[in-house]
């Protein structure tokens, strides 16, 4: 069974940095795009950044130049380096990945349980 587990969240002061990591486990035939979403209190979950299996990245405008996504295809992990954090970055950060769990099965999207990021002013 495929599992995604996030780590690296926590409490940080405005202007600080955090590095989130997402590890995958379980049976996986192929992993495609990976990414990060976040959900602020009372808000809908929103896209933060994505990265293709080939390494092409995309980040939303609100974090451009501050957040950087990377992945290690040998370990099937994805990271999110977050710099110059502001209180508006507070929320639960979720890792996601499109995965084919076994040969012949369809692509499916998997989610982690989320990790809390709190930025104090």
XYZ file of C-alpha atoms in Angstrom:
121
model
C 0.000 0.000 0.000
C 1.401 3.352 -1.038
C 2.020 5.845 1.737
C 3.313 9.400 1.743
C 4.665 10.838 4.964
C 5.585 14.483 5.445
C 8.090 15.824 7.928
C 9.876 19.046 8.733
C 7.003 21.268 9.770
C 7.033 23.340 12.912
C 6.935 26.792 14.408
C 9.197 29.459 12.979
C 9.440 33.224 13.218
C 8.686 35.418 10.246
C 11.697 35.616 7.977
C 12.840 32.136 8.918
C 13.134 28.976 6.887
C 11.866 25.418 6.971
C 12.538 22.408 4.803
C 9.719 19.958 4.330
C 10.318 16.423 3.188
C 7.976 13.756 1.902
C 8.957 10.123 1.812
C 7.091 7.433 -0.038
C 6.749 3.782 0.820
C 4.936 0.739 -0.403
C 4.677 -0.912 -3.748
C 5.103 1.540 -6.610
C 5.570 0.778 -10.282
C 5.994 4.372 -11.390
C 5.901 7.856 -9.856
C 4.935 10.869 -11.902
C 4.401 14.433 -10.780
C 4.923 15.229 -7.117
C 3.944 18.374 -5.311
C 2.925 20.312 -2.275
C -0.392 21.855 -1.336
C -1.286 23.818 1.746
C -4.428 24.623 3.650
C -4.707 27.638 5.887
C -7.284 27.696 8.683
C -10.728 28.267 7.223
C -9.428 28.162 3.680
C -9.464 25.650 0.861
C -6.442 23.565 0.047
C -4.266 25.328 -2.520
C -1.412 24.378 -4.761
C 2.059 25.518 -3.701
C 4.513 23.785 -6.025
C 4.893 20.837 -8.348
C 7.742 18.958 -9.935
C 7.663 16.475 -12.783
C 9.617 13.257 -12.875
C 12.007 15.022 -15.220
C 12.585 17.833 -12.759
C 10.488 20.608 -14.265
C 9.185 22.774 -11.449
C 6.290 25.118 -11.000
C 5.538 27.323 -8.010
C 2.621 29.629 -7.450
C 3.167 33.360 -7.620
C 2.734 33.922 -3.882
C 5.826 31.831 -3.083
C 7.895 32.519 -6.189
C 11.500 33.221 -5.256
C 10.986 32.021 -1.676
C 9.974 28.366 -1.984
C 11.893 25.769 -3.951
C 10.765 22.249 -4.733
C 13.104 19.366 -5.461
C 12.956 15.603 -5.659
C 15.233 12.613 -5.418
C 14.076 9.979 -7.869
C 16.424 7.393 -6.398
C 14.675 7.673 -3.046
C 11.217 8.684 -4.291
C 11.215 11.723 -2.062
C 10.216 15.327 -2.598
C 11.276 18.382 -0.641
C 10.075 21.920 -0.217
C 12.597 24.514 0.886
C 10.721 27.477 2.310
C 12.579 30.732 2.912
C 11.532 34.200 4.053
C 8.427 32.783 5.640
C 5.545 35.059 6.530
C 2.506 34.488 8.748
C 0.478 34.091 5.547
C 2.399 30.881 4.893
C 0.883 29.289 7.981
C -1.104 26.150 7.308
C -1.024 22.411 6.939
C 1.244 21.358 4.103
C 0.358 18.231 2.172
C 2.545 16.158 -0.072
C 0.975 14.598 -3.139
C 2.100 12.322 -5.937
C 0.694 10.620 -8.980
C 1.626 6.968 -8.791
C 1.059 3.763 -10.672
C 1.082 1.229 -7.842
C 1.600 -1.835 -10.007
C 2.106 -2.794 -13.632
C -1.094 -2.411 -15.599
C -2.904 -0.334 -13.004
C -3.980 3.250 -13.526
C -2.371 6.440 -12.359
C -3.764 7.472 -8.995
C -3.161 10.499 -6.813
C -1.960 9.902 -3.297
C -1.794 12.306 -0.368
C 0.099 12.478 2.860
C -1.477 13.314 6.195
C 0.023 16.784 6.275
C 2.496 18.638 8.426
C 1.741 21.846 10.304
C 3.712 24.973 9.509
C 3.173 27.949 11.783
C 4.884 31.268 11.167
C 4.756 33.779 13.993
C 5.012 37.516 13.432
